[in-house]
Short mmCIF file of C-alpha atoms in Angstrom, two decimals:
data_model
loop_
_atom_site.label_atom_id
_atom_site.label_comp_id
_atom_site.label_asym_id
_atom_site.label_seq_id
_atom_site.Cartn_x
_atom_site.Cartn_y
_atom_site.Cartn_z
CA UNK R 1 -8.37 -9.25 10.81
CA UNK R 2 -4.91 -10.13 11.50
CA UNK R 3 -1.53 -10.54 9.31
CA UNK R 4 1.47 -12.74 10.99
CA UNK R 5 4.85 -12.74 9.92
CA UNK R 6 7.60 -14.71 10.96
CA UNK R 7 11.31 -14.95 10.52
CA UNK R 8 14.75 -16.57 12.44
CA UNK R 9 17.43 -14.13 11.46
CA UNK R 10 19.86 -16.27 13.90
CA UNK R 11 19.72 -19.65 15.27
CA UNK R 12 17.83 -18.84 18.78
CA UNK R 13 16.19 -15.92 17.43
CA UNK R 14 12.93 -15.75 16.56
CA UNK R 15 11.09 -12.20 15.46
CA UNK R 16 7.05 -12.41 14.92
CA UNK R 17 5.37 -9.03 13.39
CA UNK R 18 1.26 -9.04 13.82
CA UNK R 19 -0.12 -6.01 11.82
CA UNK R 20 -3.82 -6.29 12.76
CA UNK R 21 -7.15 -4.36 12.06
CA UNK R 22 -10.58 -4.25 14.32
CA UNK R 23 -13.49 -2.51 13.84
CA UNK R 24 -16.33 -1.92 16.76
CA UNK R 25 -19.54 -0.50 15.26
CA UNK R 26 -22.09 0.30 18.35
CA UNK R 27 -25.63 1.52 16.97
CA UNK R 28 -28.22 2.71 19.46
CA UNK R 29 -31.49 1.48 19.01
CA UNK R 30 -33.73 4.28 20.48
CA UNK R 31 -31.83 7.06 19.67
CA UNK R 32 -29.44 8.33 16.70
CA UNK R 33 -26.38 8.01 19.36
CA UNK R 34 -23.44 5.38 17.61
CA UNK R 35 -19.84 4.87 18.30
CA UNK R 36 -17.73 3.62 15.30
CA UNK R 37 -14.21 2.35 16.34
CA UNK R 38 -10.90 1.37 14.53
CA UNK R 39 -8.13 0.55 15.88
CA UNK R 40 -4.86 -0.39 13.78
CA UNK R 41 -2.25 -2.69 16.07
CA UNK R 42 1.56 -3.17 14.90
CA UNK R 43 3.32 -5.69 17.24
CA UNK R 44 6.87 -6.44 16.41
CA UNK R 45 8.17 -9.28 19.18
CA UNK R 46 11.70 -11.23 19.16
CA UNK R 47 12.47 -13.94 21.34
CA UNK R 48 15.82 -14.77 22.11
CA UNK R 49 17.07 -18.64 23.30
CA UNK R 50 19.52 -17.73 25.94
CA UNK R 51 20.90 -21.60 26.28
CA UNK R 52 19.05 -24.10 27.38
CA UNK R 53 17.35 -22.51 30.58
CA UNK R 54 16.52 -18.80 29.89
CA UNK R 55 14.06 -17.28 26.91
CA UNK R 56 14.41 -13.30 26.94
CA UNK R 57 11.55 -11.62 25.12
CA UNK R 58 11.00 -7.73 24.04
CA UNK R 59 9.16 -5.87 21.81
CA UNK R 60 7.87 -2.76 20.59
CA UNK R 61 3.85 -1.82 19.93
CA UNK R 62 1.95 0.72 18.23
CA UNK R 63 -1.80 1.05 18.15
CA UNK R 64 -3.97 4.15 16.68
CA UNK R 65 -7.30 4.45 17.21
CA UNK R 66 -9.82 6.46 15.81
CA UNK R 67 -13.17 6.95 16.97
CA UNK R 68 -16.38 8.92 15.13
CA UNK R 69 -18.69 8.79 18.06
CA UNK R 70 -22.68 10.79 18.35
CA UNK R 71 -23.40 10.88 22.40
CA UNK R 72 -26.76 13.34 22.99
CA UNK R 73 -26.06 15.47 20.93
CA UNK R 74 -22.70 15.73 20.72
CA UNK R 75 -20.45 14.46 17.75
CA UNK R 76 -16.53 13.38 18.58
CA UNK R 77 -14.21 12.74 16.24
CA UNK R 78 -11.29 11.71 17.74
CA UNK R 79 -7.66 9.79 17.24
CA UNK R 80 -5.28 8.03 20.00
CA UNK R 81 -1.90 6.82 19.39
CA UNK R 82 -0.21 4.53 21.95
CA UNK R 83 3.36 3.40 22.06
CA UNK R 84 4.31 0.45 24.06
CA UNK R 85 8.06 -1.04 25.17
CA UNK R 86 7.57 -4.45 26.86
CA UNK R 87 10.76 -6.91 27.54
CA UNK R 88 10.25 -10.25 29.48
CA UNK R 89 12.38 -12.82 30.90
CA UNK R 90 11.53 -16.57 31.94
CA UNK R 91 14.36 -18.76 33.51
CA UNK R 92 14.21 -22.06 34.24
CA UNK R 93 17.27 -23.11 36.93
CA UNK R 94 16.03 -27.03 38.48
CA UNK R 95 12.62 -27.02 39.83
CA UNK R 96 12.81 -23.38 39.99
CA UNK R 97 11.12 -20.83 37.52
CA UNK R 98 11.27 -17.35 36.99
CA UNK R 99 9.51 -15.33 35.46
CA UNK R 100 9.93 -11.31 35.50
CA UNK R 101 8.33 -8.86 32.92
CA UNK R 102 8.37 -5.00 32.21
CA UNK R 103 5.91 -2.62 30.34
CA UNK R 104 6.35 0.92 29.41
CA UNK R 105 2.98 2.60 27.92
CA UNK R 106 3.19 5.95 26.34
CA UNK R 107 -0.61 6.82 25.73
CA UNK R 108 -1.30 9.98 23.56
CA UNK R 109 -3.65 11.23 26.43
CA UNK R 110 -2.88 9.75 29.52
CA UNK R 111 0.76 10.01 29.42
CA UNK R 112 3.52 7.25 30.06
CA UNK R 113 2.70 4.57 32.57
CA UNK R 114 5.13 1.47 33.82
CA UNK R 115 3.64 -2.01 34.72
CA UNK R 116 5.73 -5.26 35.93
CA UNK R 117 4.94 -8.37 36.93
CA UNK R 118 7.25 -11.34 38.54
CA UNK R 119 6.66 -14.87 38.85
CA UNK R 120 7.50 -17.95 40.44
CA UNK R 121 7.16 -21.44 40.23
CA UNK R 122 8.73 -24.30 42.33
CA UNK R 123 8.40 -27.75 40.61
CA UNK R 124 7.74 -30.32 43.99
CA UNK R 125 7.86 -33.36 42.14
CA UNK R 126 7.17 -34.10 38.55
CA UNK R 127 3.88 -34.48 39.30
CA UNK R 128 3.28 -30.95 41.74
CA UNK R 129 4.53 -27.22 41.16
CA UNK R 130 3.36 -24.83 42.87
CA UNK R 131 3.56 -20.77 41.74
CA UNK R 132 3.06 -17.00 43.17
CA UNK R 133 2.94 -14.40 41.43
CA UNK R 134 2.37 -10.61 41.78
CA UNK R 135 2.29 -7.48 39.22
CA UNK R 136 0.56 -4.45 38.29
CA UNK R 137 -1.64 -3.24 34.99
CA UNK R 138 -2.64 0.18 33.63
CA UNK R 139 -5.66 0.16 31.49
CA UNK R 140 -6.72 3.17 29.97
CA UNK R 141 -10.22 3.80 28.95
CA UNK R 142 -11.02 3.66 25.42
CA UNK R 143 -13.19 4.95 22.47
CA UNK R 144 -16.48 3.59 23.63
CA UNK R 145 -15.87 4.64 27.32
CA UNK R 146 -15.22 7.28 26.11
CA UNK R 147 -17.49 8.86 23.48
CA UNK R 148 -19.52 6.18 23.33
CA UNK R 149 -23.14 5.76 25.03
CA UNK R 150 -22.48 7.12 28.21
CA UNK R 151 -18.95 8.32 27.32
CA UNK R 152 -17.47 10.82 29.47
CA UNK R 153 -14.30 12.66 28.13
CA UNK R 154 -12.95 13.11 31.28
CA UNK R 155 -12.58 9.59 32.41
CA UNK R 156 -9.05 8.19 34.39
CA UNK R 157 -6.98 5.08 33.73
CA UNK R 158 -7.93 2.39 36.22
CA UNK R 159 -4.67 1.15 37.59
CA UNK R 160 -4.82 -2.15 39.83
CA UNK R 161 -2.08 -4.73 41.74
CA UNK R 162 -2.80 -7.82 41.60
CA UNK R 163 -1.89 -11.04 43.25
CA UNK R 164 -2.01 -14.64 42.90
CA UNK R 165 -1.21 -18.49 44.07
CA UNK R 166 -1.38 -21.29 43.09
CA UNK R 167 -0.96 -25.59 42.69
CA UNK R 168 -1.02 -27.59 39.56
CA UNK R 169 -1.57 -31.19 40.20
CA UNK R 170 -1.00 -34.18 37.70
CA UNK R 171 -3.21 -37.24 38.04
CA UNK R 172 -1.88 -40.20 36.15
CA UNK R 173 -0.99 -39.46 32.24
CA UNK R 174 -4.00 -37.84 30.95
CA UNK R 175 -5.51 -35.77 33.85
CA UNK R 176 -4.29 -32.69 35.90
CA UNK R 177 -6.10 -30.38 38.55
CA UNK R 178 -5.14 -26.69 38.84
CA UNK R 179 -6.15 -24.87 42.15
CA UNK R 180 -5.80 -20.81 42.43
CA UNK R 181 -6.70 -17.75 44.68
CA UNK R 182 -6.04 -14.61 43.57
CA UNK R 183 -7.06 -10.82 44.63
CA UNK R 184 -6.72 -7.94 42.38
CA UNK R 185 -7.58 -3.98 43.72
CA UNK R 186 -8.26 -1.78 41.49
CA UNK R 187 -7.84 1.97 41.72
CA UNK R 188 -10.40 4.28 39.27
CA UNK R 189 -12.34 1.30 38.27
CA UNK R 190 -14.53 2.29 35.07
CA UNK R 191 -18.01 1.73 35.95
CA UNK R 192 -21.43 2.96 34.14
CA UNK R 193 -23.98 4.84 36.25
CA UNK R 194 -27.68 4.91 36.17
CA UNK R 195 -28.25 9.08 36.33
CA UNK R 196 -31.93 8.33 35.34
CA UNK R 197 -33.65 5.01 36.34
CA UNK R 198 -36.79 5.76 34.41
CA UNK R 199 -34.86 5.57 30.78
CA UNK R 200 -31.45 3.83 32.52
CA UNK R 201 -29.87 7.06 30.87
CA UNK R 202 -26.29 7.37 32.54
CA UNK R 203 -22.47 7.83 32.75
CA UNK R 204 -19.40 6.24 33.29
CA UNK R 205 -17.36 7.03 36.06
CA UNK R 206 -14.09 5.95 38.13
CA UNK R 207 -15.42 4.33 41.08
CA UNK R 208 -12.69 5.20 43.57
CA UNK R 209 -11.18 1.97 45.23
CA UNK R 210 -12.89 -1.62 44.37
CA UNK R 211 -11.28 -5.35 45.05
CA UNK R 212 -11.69 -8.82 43.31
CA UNK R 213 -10.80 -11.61 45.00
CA UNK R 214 -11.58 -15.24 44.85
CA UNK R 215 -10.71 -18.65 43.78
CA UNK R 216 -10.47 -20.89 40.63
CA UNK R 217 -10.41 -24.39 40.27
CA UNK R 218 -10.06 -26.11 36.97
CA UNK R 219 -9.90 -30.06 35.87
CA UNK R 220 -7.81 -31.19 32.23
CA UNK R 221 -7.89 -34.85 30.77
CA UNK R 222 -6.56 -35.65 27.46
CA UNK R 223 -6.31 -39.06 26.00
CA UNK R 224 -5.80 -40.00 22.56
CA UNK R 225 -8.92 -38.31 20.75
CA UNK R 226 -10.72 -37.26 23.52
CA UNK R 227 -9.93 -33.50 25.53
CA UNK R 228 -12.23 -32.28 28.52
CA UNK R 229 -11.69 -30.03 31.05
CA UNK R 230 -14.65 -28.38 33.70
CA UNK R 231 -13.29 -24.68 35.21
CA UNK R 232 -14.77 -23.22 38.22
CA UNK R 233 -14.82 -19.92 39.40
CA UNK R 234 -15.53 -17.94 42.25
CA UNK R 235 -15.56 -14.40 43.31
CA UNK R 236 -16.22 -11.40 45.64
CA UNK R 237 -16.21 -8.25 43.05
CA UNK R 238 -16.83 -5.52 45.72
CA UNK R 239 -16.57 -1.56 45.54
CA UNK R 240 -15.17 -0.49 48.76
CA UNK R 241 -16.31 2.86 48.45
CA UNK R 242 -19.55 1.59 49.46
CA UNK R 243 -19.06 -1.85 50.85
CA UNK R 244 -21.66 -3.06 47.68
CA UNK R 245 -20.81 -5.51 45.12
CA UNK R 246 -19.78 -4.65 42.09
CA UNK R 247 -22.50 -4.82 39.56
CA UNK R 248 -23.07 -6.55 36.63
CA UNK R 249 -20.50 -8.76 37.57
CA UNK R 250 -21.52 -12.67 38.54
CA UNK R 251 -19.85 -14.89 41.79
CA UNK R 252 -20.00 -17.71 40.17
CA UNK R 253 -18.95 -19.45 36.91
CA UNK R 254 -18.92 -22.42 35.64
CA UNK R 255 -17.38 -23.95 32.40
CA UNK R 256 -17.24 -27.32 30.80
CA UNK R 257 -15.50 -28.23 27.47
CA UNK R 258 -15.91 -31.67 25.38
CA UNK R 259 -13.97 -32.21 21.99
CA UNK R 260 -13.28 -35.26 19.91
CA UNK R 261 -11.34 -35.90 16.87
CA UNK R 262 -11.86 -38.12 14.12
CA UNK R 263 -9.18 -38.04 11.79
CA UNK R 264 -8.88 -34.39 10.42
CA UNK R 265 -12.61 -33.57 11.91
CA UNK R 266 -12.77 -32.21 15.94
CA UNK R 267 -16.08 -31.66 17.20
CA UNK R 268 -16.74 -30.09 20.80
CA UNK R 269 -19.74 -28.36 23.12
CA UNK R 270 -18.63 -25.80 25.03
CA UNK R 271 -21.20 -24.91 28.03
CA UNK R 272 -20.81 -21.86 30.38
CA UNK R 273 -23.51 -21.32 33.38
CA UNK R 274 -23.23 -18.16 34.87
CA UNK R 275 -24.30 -17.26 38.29
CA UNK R 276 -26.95 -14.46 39.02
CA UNK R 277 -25.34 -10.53 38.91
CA UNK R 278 -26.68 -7.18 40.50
CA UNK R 279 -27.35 -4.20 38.42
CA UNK R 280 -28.71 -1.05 38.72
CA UNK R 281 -32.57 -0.59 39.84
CA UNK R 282 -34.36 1.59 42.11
CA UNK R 283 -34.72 2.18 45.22
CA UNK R 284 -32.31 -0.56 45.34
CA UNK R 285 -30.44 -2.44 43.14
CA UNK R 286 -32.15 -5.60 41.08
CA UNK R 287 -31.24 -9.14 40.36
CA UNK R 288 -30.33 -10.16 37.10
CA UNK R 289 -30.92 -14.19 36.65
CA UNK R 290 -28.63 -16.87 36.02
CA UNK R 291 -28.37 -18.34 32.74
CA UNK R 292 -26.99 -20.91 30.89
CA UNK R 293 -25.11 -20.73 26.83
CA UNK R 294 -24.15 -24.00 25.03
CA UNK R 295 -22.03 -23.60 22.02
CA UNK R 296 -21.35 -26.30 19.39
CA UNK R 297 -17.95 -26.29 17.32
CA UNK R 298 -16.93 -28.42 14.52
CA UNK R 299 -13.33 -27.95 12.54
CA UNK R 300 -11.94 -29.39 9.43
CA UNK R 301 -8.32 -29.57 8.62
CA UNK R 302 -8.73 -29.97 4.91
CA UNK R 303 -4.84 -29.87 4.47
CA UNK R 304 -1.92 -28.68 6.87
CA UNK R 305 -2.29 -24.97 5.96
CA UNK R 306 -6.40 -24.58 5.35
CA UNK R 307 -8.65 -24.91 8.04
CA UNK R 308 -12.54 -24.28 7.97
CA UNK R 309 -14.04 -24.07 11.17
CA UNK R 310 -18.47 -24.04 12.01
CA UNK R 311 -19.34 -22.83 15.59
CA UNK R 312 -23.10 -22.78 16.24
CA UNK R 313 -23.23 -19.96 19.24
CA UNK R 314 -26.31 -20.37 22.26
CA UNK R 315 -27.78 -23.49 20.57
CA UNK R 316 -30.86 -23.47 22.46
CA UNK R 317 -31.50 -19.68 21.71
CA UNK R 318 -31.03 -18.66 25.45
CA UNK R 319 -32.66 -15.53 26.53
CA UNK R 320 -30.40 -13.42 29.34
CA UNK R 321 -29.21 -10.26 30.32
CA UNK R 322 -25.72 -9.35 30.95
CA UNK R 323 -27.26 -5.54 31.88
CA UNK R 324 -31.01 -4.36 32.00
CA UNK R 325 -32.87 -3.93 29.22
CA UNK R 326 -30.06 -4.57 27.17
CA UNK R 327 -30.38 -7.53 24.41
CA UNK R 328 -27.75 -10.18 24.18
CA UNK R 329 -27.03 -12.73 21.17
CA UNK R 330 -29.60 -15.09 20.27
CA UNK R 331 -28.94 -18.50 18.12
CA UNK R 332 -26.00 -18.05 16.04
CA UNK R 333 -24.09 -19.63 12.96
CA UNK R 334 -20.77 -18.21 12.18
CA UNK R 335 -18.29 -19.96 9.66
CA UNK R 336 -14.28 -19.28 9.39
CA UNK R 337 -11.39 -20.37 6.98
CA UNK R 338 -8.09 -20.43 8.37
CA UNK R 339 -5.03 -20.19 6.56
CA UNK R 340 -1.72 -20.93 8.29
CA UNK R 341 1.27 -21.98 5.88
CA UNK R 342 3.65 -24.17 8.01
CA UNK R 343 7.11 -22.91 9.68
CA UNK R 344 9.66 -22.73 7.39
CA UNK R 345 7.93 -22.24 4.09
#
């Protein structure tokens, strides 16, 4: 759950404050092992018109979390506060864009930790831009990794650089084709291992080095009623301790979204098809198959602040495994109603 607030003290200033609330509840099936997670976000953000070419953005966060957590035996009962300092600033000077942005972390646990990241774009014609960027993240491990089924206590923050290019190509009015690579290394990657491959009992632990890399390629067309747009993606996930792929992660993805509106009714199919993944088996890993989810969504703007939205999740009650012996979602009906009172009131 999620509260919004918004204000414009100033012309050019705008200040948004999200006070939000989530709950993870994760109840082992064969054993009395659970983790029960809350975490408590307070996000205070002000963005600042600098003229017509430069928006400067900073902020201050604050998250607790606390975590009741039963792993073999042992019960945890632990609370993590994080402060975070971010500031950003995008400039826009011809067909050139800039983008350059700054992160302080202070975690409760793992101390304080800086990120940045810097961007550029370079607008060809007013059809073509092309973009680079570079940066670095910090992510530290959470509840569940934790304390959670194979928590360990003792886990490291996985830090990682990452890197990326790319072209965005307009075709006509209504379509436009985006084209990316991108490779991301990751230092203390947080991976679960197999200690036991007759119960899949395990742990997780920092894999020392591991590298993503690979490519995305995405098509957009809107006209009048009618959005689409198909996403491709492609990767190597590889640990480079080992020279092994990365498990339970899939090389290839693909996505395709439909939507239509009629009046204040959209209705849209979603379909993702996921590639096959490794994961853990012995004497050598196994194969985990390819599978394919088709989700149905219909929303209905009764009036310009009240929303109710239907989304029918894996429609054709697809049976797949995202890790062994571990159950996924079947067939599901959700319903949600939005409220959003307009700008200004």
């Amino acid at each position: 759950s999620a509260l919004n607030l918004r204000a414009e003290p100033l012309a050019g200033w705008a200040s948004h404050l999200q006070l939000s609330r989530a709950v993870d509840r994760i109840d082992q099936n064969q054993s009395d092992d659970y983790a029960h997670t809350g975490r408590l976000t307070v996000d205070w953000q002000n963005d600042v018109q600098l003229g017509d070419a430069q928006l400067l953005t900073a902020g201050l966060m604050r998250s607790r979390e606390d975590v009741k957590a039963l792993s073999f035996g042992t019960f945890f009962d632990e609370s993590t506060d994080v402060d975070a300092l971010y500031a950003q600033d995008a400039i826009e000077y011809g067909a050139h864009r800039w983008l350059f942005a700054a992160r302080h972390t202070d975690h409760e646990t793992f101390g304080g930790n800086t990120t940045w990241d810097v961007e550029y774009g370079y607008r060809v014609s007013d059809a073509t831009r092309v973009t680079a960027a570079a940066g670095t993240a910090f992510r530290a491990p959470d509840g569940t990794d934790r304390f959670g089924f194979g928590g360990n206590p003792d886990l490291k923050p996985e830090k990682s650089r990452n890197y990326e290019a790319g072209l965005r190509q307009r075709l006509g009015t209504h379509q436009q084709v985006e084209l990316s690579a991108f490779r991301n290394e990751i230092d203390d990657l947080i991976e679960y291992v197999v200690t036991d491959f007759d119960t899949f009992d395990g742990q997780n632990f920092n894999v020392a080095k591991a590298r993503i890399e690979g490519v995305e390629a995405s098509w957009h067309y809107a006209d009048g009623p009618w959005q689409a747009s198909i996403e491709a993606l492609y990767q190597d996930p590889k640990n480079l301790a080992d020279d092994s792929q990365l498990l339970r992660r899939a090389k290839r993805n693909l996505t395709v979204i439909l939507a239509r509106t009629f009046g204040p009714v959209q209705l849209g199919v979603n379909v993702l098809a996921a590639g096959d993944r490794k994961d853990f088996g012995f004497p050598k890993p196994v194969t985990l198959d390819s599978y394919v989810l088709t989700d149905l969504t219909a929303r209905w703007q009764a009036t310009r602040s009240l929303a109710l939205v239907a989304r029918v999740e894996n429609l054709f009650d697809e049976r797949y495994e995202l890790a062994r012996t571990y159950n996924t979602p079947g067939r599901g009906v959700y319903f949600t109603l939005r409220y959003a009172p307009p700008r200004g009131q």
